[in-house]
Every structure is written in C-alpha cells, then in structure tokens.
PDB file of C-alpha atoms in Angstrom:
ATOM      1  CA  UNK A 172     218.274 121.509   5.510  1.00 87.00           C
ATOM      2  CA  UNK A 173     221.631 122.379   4.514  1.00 93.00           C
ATOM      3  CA  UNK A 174     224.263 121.375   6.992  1.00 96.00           C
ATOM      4  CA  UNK A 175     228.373 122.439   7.117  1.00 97.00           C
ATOM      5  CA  UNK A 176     230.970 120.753   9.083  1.00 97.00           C
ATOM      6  CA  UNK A 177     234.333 122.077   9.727  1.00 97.00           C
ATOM      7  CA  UNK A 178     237.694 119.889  11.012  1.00 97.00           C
ATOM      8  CA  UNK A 179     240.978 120.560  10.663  1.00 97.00           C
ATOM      9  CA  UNK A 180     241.585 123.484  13.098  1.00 97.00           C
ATOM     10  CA  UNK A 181     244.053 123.529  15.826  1.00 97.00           C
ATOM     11  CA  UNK A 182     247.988 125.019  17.390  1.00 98.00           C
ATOM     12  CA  UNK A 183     250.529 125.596  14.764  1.00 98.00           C
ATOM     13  CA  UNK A 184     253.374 127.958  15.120  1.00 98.00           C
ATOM     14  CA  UNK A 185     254.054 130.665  13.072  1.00 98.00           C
ATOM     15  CA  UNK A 186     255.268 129.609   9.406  1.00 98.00           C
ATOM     16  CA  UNK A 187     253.263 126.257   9.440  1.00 98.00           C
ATOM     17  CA  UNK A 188     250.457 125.210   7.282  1.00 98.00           C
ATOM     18  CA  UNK A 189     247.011 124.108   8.510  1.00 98.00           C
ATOM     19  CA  UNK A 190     244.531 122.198   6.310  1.00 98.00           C
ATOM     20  CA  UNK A 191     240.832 122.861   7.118  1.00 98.00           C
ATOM     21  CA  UNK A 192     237.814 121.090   5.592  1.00 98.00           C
ATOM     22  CA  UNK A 193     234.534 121.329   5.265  1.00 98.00           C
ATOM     23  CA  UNK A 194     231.798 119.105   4.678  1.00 98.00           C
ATOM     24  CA  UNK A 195     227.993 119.925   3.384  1.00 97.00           C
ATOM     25  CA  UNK A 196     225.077 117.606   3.750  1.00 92.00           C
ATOM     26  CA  UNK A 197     221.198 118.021   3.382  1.00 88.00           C
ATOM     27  CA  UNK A 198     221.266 119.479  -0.658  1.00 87.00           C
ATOM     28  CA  UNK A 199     223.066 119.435  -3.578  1.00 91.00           C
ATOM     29  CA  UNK A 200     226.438 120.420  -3.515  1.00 91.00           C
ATOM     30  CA  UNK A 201     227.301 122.260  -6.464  1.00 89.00           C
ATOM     31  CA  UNK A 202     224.371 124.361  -6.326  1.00 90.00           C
ATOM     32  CA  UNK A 203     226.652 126.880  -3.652  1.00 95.00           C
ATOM     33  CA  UNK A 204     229.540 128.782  -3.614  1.00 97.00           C
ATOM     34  CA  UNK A 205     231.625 128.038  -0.722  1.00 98.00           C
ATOM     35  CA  UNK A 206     233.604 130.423   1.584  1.00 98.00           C
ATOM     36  CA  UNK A 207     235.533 130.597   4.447  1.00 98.00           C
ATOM     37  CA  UNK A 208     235.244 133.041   6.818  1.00 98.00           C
ATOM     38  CA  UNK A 209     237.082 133.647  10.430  1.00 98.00           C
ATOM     39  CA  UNK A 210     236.612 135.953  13.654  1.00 98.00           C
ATOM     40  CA  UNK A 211     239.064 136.733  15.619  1.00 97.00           C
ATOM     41  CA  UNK A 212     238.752 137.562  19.565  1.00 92.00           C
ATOM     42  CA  UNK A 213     236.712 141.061  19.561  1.00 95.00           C
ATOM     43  CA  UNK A 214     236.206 141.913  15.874  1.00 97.00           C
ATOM     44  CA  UNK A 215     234.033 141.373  13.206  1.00 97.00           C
ATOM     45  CA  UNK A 216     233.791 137.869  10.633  1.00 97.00           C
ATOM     46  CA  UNK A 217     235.286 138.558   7.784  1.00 98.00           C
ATOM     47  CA  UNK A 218     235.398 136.955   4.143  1.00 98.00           C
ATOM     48  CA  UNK A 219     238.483 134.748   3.932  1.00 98.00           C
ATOM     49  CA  UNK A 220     238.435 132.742   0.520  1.00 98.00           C
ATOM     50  CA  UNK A 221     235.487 131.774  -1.952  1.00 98.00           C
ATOM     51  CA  UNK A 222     235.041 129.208  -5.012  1.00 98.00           C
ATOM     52  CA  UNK A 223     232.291 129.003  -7.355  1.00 97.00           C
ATOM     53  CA  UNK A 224     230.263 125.784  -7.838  1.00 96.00           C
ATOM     54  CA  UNK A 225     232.783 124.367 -10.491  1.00 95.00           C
ATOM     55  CA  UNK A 226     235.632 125.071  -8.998  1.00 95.00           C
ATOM     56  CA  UNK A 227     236.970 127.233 -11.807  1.00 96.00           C
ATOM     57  CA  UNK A 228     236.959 130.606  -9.778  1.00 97.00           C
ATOM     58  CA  UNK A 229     238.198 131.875  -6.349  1.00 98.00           C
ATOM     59  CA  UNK A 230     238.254 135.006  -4.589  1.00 98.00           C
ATOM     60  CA  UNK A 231     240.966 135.947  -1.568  1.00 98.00           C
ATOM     61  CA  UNK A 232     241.112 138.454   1.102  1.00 98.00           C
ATOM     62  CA  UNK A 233     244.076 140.504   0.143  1.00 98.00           C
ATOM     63  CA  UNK A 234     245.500 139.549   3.827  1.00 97.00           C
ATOM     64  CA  UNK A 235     245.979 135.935   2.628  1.00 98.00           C
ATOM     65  CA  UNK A 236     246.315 136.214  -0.978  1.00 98.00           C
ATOM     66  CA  UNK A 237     249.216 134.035  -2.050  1.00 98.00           C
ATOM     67  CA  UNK A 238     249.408 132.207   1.330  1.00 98.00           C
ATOM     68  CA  UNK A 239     246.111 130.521   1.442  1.00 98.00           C
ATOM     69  CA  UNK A 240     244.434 128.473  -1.067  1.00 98.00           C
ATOM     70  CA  UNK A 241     240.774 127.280  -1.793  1.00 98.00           C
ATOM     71  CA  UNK A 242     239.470 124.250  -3.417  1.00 98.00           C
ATOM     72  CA  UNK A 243     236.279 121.968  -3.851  1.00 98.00           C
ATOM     73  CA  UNK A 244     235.771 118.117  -4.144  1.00 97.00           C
ATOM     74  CA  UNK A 245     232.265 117.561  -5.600  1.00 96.00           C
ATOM     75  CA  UNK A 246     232.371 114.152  -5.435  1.00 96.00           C
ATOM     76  CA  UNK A 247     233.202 114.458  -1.550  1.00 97.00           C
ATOM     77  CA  UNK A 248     230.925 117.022  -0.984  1.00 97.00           C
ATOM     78  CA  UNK A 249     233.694 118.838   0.567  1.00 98.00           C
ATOM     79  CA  UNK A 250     235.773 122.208   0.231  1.00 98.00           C
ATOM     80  CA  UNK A 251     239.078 122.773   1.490  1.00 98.00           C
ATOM     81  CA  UNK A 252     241.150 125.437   2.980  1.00 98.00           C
ATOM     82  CA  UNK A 253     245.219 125.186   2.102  1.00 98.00           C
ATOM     83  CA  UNK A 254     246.802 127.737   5.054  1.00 98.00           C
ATOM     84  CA  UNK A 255     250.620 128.264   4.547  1.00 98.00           C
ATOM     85  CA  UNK A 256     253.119 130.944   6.236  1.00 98.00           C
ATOM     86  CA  UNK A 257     250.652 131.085   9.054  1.00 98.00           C
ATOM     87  CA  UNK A 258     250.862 134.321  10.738  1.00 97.00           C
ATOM     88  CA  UNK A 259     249.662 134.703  14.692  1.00 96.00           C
ATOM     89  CA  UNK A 260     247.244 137.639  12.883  1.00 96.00           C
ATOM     90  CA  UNK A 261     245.532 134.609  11.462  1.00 98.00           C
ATOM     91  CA  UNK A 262     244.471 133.274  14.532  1.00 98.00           C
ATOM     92  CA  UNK A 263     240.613 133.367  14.840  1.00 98.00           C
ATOM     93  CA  UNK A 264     237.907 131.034  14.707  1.00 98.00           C
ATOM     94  CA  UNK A 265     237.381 129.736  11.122  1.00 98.00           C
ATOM     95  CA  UNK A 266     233.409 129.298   9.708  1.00 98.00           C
ATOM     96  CA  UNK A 267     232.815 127.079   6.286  1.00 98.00           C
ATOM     97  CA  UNK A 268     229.532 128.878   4.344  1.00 98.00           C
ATOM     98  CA  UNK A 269     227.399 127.991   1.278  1.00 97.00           C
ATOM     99  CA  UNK A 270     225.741 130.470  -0.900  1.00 97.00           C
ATOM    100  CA  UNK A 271     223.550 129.860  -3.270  1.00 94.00           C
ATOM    101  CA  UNK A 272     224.200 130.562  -6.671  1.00 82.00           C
ATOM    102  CA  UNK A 273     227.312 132.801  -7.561  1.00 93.00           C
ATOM    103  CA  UNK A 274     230.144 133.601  -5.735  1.00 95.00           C
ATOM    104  CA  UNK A 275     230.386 136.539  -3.836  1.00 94.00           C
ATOM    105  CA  UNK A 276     232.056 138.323  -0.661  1.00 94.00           C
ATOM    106  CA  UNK A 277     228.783 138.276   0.785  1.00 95.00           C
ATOM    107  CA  UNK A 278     225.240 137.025   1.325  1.00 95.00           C
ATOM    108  CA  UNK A 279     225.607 133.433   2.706  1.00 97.00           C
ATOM    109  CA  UNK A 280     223.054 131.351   3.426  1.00 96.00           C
ATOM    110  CA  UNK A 281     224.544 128.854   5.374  1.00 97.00           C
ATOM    111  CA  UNK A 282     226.528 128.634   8.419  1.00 98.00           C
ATOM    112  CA  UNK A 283     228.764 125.831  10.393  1.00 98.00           C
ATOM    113  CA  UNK A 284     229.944 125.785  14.098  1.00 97.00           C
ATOM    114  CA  UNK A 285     233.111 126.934  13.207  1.00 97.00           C
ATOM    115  CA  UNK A 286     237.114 126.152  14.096  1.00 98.00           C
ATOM    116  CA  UNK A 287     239.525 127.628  15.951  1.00 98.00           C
ATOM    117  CA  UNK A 288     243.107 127.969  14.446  1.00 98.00           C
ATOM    118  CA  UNK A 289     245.395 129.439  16.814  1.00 98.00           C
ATOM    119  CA  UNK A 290     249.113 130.327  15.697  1.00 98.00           C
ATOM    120  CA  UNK A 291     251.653 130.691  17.939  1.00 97.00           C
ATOM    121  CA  UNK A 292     254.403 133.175  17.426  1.00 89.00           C
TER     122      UNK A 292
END
C-alpha cells in the first residue's frame, strides 16, 4: 500500500517562497512519477508540476512555469516542491501523487491528505 505525506504548507505573503515535501512509503520509489497538484476554494484539482522516476524530466502548469520548481530525492524517498513569487492566486490546498510508470498530466494512482498554502496579498 502506497502511502504520500505532505509538510511544508502554511501563511506566506505575496512574493515569498514556500517549500513543500512529500514523502512515499509502502513501494518502491522510483517506480512513479510524482506530481503536485492543488484545489483551490470552489474549483477543480488541477496538475501543478510532475518529474519522472529519474529525475531527468519535469512538466509545469503554464501558471507557475518559471516560479515553481520540482525535484526528487530517491534516496529520501521524497519529492519536493520549490514555490517562489507566490501569488494569492496560488492559494489552494496542495496534494503530492504517484503514478506509475511515465509521467503524465494525468492518471494518478496515488493520493495524500493534502496542504494548505495560503498567500496573503
């Protein structure tokens, strides 16, 4: 049983960075892509970031190209989420998710509980 675990959420003001993290237990690590995903208050998740098992490719929502930045620790078990220029559009709840095999925008397999970022303007 796969399991992801998010930290790193929490108040920044507008312009600040965040660091979010993510941890996956239960299988083998570099057998998934990892996203990040978030939902904000009344509209629908929606594909933030990706990275492939090695690291070696990402994908970006156009809405945080260039100010947010994935990246993977194998040894750690852990993926990361860089967030810089915060805008108060990026406030939402944040989700960590593991697919298996290639990376895509879509088609996760796994889920955490999720973590609220909330930037103040």
């Amino acid at each position: 049983q796969v399991q992801l675990v998010e930290s790193g959420g929490g108040l920044v003001q507008a312009g600040g960075s965040l660091r979010l993290s993510c941890v996956l237990s239960g299988r083998i690590f570099t057998m998934y892509a990892m996203g990040w995903f978030r939902q904000a208050p009344g509209k629908e998740r929606m594909f933030v970031a990706g990275i492939d098992w090695s690291g070696s490719s990402t994908l970006y929502a156009d809405s945080v190209k260039g100010r947010f930045t994935i990246s993977r620790d194998n040894a750690k078990n852990t993926v990361y989420l860089l967030m810089d220029s915060l805008k108060s559009g990026d406030t939402a709840v944040y989700y960590c998710a593991a697919r298996r095999a290639r990376l895509e925008v879509d088609g996760y397999d796994y889920w955490g509980q999720g973590t609220q970022v909330t930037v103040s303007s």
